[in-house]
Coordinates of C-alpha atoms in Angstrom, one line a residue:
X1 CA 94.9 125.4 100.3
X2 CA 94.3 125.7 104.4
X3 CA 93.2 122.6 106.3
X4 CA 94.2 119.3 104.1
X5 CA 92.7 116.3 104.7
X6 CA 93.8 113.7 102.6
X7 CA 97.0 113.0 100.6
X8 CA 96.3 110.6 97.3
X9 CA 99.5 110.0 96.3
X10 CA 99.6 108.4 92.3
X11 CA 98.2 110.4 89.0
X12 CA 97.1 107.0 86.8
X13 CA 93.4 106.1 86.7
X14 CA 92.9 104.8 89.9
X15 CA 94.9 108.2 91.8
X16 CA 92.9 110.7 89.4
X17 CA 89.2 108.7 90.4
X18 CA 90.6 108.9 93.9
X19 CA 91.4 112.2 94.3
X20 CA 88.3 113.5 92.4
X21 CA 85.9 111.2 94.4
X22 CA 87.3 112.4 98.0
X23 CA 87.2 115.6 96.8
X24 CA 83.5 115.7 95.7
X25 CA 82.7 114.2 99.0
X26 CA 83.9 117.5 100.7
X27 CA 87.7 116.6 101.7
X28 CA 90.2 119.0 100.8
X29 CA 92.4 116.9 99.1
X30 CA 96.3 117.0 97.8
X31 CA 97.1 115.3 94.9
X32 CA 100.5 114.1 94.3
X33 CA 101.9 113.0 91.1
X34 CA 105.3 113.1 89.0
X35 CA 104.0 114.8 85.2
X36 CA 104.9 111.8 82.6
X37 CA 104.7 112.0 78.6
X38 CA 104.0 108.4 77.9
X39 CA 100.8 107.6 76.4
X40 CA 99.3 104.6 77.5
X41 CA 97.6 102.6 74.5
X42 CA 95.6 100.2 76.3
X43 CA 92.0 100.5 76.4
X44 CA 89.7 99.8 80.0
X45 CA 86.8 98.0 80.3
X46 CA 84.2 99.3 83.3
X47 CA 81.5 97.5 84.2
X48 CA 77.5 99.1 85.3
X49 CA 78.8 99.8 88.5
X50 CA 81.9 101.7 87.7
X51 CA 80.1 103.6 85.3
X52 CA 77.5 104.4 87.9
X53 CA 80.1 106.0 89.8
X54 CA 81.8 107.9 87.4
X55 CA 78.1 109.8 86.3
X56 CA 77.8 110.3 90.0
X57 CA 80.6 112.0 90.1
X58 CA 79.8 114.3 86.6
X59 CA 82.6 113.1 84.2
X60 CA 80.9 110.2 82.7
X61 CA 79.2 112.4 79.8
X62 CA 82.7 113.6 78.4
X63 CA 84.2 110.2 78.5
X64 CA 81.0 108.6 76.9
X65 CA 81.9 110.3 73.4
X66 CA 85.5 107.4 73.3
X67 CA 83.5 104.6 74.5
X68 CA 81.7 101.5 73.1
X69 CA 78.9 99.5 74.8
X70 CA 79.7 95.6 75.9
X71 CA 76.7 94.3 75.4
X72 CA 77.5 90.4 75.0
X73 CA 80.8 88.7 76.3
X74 CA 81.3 85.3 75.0
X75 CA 84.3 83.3 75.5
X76 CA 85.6 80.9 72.8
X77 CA 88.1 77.7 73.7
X78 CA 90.7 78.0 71.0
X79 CA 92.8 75.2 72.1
X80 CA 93.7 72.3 70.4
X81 CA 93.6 70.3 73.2
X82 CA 91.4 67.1 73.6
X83 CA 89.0 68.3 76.0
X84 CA 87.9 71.3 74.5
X85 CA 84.8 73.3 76.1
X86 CA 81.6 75.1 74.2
X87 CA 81.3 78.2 73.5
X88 CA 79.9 80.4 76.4
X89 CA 78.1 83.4 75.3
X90 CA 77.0 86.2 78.2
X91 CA 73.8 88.9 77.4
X92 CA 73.5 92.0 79.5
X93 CA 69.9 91.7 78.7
X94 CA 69.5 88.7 80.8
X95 CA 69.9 90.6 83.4
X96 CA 68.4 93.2 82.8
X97 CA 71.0 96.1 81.1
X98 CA 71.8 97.2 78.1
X99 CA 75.4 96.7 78.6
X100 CA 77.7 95.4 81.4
X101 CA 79.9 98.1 80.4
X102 CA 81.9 99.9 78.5
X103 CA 85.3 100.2 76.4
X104 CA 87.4 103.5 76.6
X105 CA 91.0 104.2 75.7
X106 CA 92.9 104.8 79.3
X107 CA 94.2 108.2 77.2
X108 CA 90.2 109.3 76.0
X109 CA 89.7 108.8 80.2
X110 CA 93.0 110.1 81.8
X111 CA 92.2 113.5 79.7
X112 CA 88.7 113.8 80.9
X113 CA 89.8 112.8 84.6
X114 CA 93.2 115.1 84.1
X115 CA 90.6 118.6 83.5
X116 CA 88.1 117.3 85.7
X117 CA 90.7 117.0 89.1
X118 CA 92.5 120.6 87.5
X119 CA 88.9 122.5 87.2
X120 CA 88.1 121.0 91.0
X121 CA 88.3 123.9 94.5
X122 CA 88.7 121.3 96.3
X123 CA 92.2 119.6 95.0
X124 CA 95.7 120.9 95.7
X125 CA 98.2 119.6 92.8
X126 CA 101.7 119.0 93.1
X127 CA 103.8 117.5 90.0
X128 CA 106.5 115.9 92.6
X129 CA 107.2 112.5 93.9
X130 CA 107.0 112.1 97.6
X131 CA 110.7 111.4 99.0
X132 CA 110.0 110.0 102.6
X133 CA 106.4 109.5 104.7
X134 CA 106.0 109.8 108.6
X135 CA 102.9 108.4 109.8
X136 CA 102.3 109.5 112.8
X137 CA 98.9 108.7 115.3
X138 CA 97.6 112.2 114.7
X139 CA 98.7 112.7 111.1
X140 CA 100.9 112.4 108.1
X141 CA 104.2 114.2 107.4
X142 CA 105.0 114.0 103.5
X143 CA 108.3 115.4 101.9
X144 CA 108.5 116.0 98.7
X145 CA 111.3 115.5 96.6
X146 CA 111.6 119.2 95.6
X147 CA 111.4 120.1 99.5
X148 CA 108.4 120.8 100.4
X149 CA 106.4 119.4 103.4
X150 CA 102.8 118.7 104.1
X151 CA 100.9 117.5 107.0
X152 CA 97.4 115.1 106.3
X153 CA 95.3 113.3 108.1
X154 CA 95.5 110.9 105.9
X155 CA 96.8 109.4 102.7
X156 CA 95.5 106.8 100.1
X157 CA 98.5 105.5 98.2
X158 CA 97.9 104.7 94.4
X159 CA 101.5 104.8 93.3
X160 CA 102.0 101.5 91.9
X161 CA 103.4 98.1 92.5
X162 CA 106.5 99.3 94.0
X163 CA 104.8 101.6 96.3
X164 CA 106.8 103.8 98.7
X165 CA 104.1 104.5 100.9
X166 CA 103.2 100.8 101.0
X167 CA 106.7 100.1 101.8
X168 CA 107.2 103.3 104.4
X169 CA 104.0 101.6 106.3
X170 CA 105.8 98.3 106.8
X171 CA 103.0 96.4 104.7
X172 CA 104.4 93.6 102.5
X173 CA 103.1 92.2 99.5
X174 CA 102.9 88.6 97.7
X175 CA 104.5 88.8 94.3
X176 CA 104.1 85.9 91.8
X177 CA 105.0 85.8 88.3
X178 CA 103.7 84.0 84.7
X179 CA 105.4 82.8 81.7
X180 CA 103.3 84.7 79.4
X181 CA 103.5 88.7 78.1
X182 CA 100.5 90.3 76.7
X183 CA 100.8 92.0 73.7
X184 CA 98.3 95.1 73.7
X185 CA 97.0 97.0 70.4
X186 CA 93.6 98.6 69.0
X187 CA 92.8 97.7 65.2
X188 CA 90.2 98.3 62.7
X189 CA 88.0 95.9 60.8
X190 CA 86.1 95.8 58.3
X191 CA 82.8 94.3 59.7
X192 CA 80.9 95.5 62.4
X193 CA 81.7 93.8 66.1
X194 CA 77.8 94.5 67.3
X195 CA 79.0 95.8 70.7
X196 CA 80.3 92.0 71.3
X197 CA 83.8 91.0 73.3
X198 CA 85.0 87.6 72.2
X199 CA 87.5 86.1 74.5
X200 CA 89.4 83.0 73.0
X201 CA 91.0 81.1 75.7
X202 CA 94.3 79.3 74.2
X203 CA 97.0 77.5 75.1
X204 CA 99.1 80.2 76.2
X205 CA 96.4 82.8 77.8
X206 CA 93.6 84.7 76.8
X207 CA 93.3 86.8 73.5
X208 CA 91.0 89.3 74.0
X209 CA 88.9 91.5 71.1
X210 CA 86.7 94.4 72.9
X211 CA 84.6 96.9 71.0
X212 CA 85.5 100.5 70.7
X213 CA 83.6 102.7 68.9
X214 CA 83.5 102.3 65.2
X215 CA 84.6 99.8 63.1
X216 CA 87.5 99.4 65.7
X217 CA 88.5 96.9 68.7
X218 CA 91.1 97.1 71.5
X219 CA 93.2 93.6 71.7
X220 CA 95.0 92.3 74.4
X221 CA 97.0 89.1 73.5
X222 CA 98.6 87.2 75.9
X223 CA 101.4 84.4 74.7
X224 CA 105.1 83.6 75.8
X225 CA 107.9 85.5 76.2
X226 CA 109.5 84.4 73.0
X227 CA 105.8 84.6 70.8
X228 CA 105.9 88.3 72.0
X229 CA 109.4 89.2 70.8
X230 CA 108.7 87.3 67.5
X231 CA 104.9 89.5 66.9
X232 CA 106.8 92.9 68.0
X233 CA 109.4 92.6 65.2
X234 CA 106.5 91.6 62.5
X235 CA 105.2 94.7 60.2
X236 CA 102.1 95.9 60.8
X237 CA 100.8 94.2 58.0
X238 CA 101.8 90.7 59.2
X239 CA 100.9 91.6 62.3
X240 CA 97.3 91.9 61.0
X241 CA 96.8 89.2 59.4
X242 CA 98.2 87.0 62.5
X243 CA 95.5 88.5 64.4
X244 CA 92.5 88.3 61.7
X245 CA 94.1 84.4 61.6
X246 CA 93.9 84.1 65.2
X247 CA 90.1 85.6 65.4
X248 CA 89.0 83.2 62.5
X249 CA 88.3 86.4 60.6
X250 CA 85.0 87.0 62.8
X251 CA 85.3 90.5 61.8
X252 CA 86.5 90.2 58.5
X253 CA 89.7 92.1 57.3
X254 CA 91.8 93.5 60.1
X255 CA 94.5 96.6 60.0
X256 CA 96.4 97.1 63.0
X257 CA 96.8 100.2 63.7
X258 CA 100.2 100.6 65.1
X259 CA 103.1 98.9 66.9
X260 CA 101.8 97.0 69.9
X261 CA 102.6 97.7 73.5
X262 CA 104.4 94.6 75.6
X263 CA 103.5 94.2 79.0
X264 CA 105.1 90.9 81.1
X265 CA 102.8 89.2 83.3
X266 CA 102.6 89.0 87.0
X267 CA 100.3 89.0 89.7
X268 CA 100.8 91.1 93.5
X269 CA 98.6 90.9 96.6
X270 CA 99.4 93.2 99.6
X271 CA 99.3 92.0 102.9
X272 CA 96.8 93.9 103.9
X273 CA 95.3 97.0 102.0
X274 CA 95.0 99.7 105.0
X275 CA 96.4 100.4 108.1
X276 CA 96.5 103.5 110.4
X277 CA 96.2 106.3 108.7
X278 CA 97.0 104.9 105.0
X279 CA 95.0 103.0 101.9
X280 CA 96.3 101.2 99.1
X281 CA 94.1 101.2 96.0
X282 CA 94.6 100.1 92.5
X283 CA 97.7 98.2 91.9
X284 CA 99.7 99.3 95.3
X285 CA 97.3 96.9 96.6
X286 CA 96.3 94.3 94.1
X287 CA 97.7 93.7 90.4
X288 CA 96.9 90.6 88.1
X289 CA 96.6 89.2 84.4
X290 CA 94.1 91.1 82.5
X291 CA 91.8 88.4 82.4
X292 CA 87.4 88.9 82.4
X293 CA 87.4 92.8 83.0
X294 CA 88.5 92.6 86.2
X295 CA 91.5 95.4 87.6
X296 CA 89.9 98.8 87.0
X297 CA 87.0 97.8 88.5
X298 CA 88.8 96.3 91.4
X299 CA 90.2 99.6 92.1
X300 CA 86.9 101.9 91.5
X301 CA 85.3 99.3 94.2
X302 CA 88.6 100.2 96.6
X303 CA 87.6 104.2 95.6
X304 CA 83.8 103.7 96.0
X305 CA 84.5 102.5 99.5
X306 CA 86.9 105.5 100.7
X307 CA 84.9 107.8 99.2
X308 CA 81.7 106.4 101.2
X309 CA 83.8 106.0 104.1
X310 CA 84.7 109.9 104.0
X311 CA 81.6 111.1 102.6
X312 CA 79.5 109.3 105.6
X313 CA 82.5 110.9 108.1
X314 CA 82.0 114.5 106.5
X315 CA 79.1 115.9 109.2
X316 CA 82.4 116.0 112.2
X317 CA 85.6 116.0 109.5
X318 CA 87.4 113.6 111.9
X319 CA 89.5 111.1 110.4
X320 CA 90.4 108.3 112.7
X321 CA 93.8 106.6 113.6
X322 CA 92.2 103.5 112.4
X323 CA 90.7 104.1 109.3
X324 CA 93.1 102.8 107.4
X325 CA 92.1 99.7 109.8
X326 CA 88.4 99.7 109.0
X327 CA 89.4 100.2 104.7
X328 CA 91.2 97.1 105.0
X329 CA 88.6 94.8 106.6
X330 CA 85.8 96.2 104.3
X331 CA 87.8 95.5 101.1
X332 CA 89.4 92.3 102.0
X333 CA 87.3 89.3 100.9
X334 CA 86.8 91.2 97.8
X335 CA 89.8 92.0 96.6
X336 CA 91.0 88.2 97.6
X337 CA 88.3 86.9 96.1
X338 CA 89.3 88.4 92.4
X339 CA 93.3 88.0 92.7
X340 CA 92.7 84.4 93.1
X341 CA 89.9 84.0 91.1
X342 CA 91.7 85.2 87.8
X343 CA 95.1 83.5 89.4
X344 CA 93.2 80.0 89.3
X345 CA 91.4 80.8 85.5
X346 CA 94.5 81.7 84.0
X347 CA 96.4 79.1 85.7
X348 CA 93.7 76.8 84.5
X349 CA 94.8 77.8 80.8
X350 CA 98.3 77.0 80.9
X351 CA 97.7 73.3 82.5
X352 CA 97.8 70.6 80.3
X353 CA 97.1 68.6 83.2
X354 CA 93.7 66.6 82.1
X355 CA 91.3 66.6 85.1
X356 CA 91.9 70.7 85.3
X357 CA 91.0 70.3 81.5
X358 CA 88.2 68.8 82.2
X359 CA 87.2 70.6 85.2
X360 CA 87.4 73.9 83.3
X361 CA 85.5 72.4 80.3
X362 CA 82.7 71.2 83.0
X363 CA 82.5 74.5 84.3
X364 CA 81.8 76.2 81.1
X365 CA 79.5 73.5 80.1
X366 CA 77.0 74.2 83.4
X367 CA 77.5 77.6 82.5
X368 CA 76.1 77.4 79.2
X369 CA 73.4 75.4 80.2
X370 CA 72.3 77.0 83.4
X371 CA 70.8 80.0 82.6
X372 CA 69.7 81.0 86.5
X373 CA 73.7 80.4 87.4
X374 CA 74.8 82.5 84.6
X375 CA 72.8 85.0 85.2
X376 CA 74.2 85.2 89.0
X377 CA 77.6 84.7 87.8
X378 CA 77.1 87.7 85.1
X379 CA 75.8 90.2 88.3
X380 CA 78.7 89.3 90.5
X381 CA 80.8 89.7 87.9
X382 CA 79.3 93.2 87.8
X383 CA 79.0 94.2 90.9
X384 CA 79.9 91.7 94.1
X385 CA 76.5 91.0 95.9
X386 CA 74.7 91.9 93.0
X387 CA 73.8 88.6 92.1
X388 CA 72.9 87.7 95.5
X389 CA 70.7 90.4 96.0
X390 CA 68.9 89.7 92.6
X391 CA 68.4 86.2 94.2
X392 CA 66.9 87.6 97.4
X393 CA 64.8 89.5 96.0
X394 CA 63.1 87.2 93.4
X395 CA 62.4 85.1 96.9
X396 CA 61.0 87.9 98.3
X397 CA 58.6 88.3 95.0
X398 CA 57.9 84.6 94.8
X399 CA 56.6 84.8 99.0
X400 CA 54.7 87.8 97.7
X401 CA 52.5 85.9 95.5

């Protein structure tokens, strides 16, 4: 393909988004990305916004088919401890939708995402690994690791935690671990979860029960280290039973449906998230505890921004020095925001200090009986500024009147 523009460098979720996005904006566009045979169990959760993005860009009504609506989120203290907080139950109708989202296997969406980036003119695929980046003030120089070279005029790097390009740009990265592992597995049941996610918040982190379609639910169960190693070597029928215990058989009988995934627990922040001619989406630039819904979307927000970025810089094709520069200013209160928004809620599990008891307790507690703040909260959780805007505008009806 004659005249590349942009690199993205990274075939998960986040790369494939990435690289179909700037390519439906009109960028010619060359995807990079090592083939890999392991299939990913864990489901995704997007939110309105996300899912906004993904019909604009035409691949939403093949994924639809493996997902399930998340129509009410409720969270559920399942401590023990003495300050214990009430049960705090979110509607999408409150504000408005039918859903705040929906639940997909990350295999249902790679394969829809996988044919949608082979099928597009505008994408250049190589199955390689980039060996060495030299980012230069007029362009990019990748190698690849089977020889080949390519000049960009840009590159948006969604290889990971241990990104190369990350580290071949000089940016550094705040890394911070947990004591905790999540154990991650879907399940059937045997009565009907009426398109609700129940969140218990325990003593050792989140479990986690989201709808897919069916009489089935995706899990994510977070405990410690030693708790994980003892579930993995249950059978699958113990297994089920500790987790129809552990839900308080809300959905009646469960069956696992195969050996979980484990995944340890940490949390990483770049230093900064663009600079020059580079981007870092997804976790290259942000990774944390999967706590209220919150990675994906992260990283569609990081894509949604490039690919208005580029779209809006289409009508002259110029990519500047600094847009890397610009990326990183745009996406930096949000992405800050979340990291240490989840950091402080899941840190705020694990204390058994009393007044961070009681301030998480309190918080829940306003929350449940507040319905004007929880229906901000539920919009921001959406879409940042959503709530905001919802606010601004009910003034601007009320001055109306």
């Amino acid at each position: 393909m004659q005249g590349l523009e942009i690199a993205v460098v990274g075939g998960g979720l986040a790369g494939s988004v990435a690289a179909l996005a700037l390519a439906r904006a009109g960028r010619k566009v060359l995807a990079i990305a090592p083939p890999t045979s392991q299939k990913d169990q864990r489901t995704t959760a997007l939110m309105d916004h996300s899912i906004q993005f993904l019909e604009r860009l035409g691949v939403w009504q093949d994924i639809a088919p493996s997902a399930a609506p998340l129509s009410v989120m409720q969270i559920i203290d399942g401590t023990q401890r003495l300050l214990r907080a009430p049960t705090a139950q979110f509607r999408a109708q409150d504000v408005g939708l039918y859903a705040f989202g929906y639940n997909m296997p990350n295999h249902a969406l790679l394969d829809v995402l996988d044919a949608a980036v082979s099928a597009e003119p505008n994408i250049e695929r190589h199955d390689s690994e980039v060996a060495s980046y030299d980012f230069g003030s007029g362009k990019v120089a990748l190698t690849l690791s089977d020889g080949s070279v390519f000049e960009t005029k840009f590159v948006v790097a969604a290889d990971g935690r241990n990104s190369k390009a990350r580290e071949a740009a000089g940016i550094g990265t705040r890394r911070w671990s947990y004591p905790q592992t999540a154990l991650v597995l879907n399940f059937g049941h045997s009565l009907g979860h009426g398109n609700i996610s129940t969140e218990f918040h325990t003593e050792s982190g989140p479990f986690t029960q989201v709808p897919l379609p069916g009489s089935r639910s995706s899990l994510v169960w977070v405990v410690k280290p030693k708790q994980a190693e003892e579930l993995l070597q249950l059978s699958i029928e113990e297994l089920s039973r500790r987790v129809e215990e552990r839900m308080q058989s809300m959905l009646g009988k469960v069956t696992v449906e195969a050996a979980p995934q484990a995944w340890p627990l940490s949390s990483l922040m770049a230093d900064r998230f663009g600079k020059g001619r580079l981007a870092l989406i997804g976790e290259a630039a942000h990774a944390f505890p999967p706590i209220g819904a919150q990675g994906l979307n992260l990283s569609l927000r990081d894509i949604i921004t490039l690919h208005d970025e580029f779209a809006t810089a289409a009508a002259d094709r110029a990519i500047r020095a600094d847009a890397g520069d610009h990326f990183n200013s745009r996406r930096r209160a949000d992405v800050m925001t979340r990291t240490l928004g989840v950091d402080l809620l899941n840190r705020s599990l694990l204390s058994d200090f009393l007044p961070t008891q009681m301030v998480r307790a309190a918080g829940l507690h306003v929350l449940t009986n507040a319905p004007p703040l929880r229906n901000l909260l539920m919009r921001e959780g959406i879409e940042p500024g959503r709530g905001l805007r919802a606010v601004m505008e009910s003034l601007r009806k009320e001055v109306r009147r």
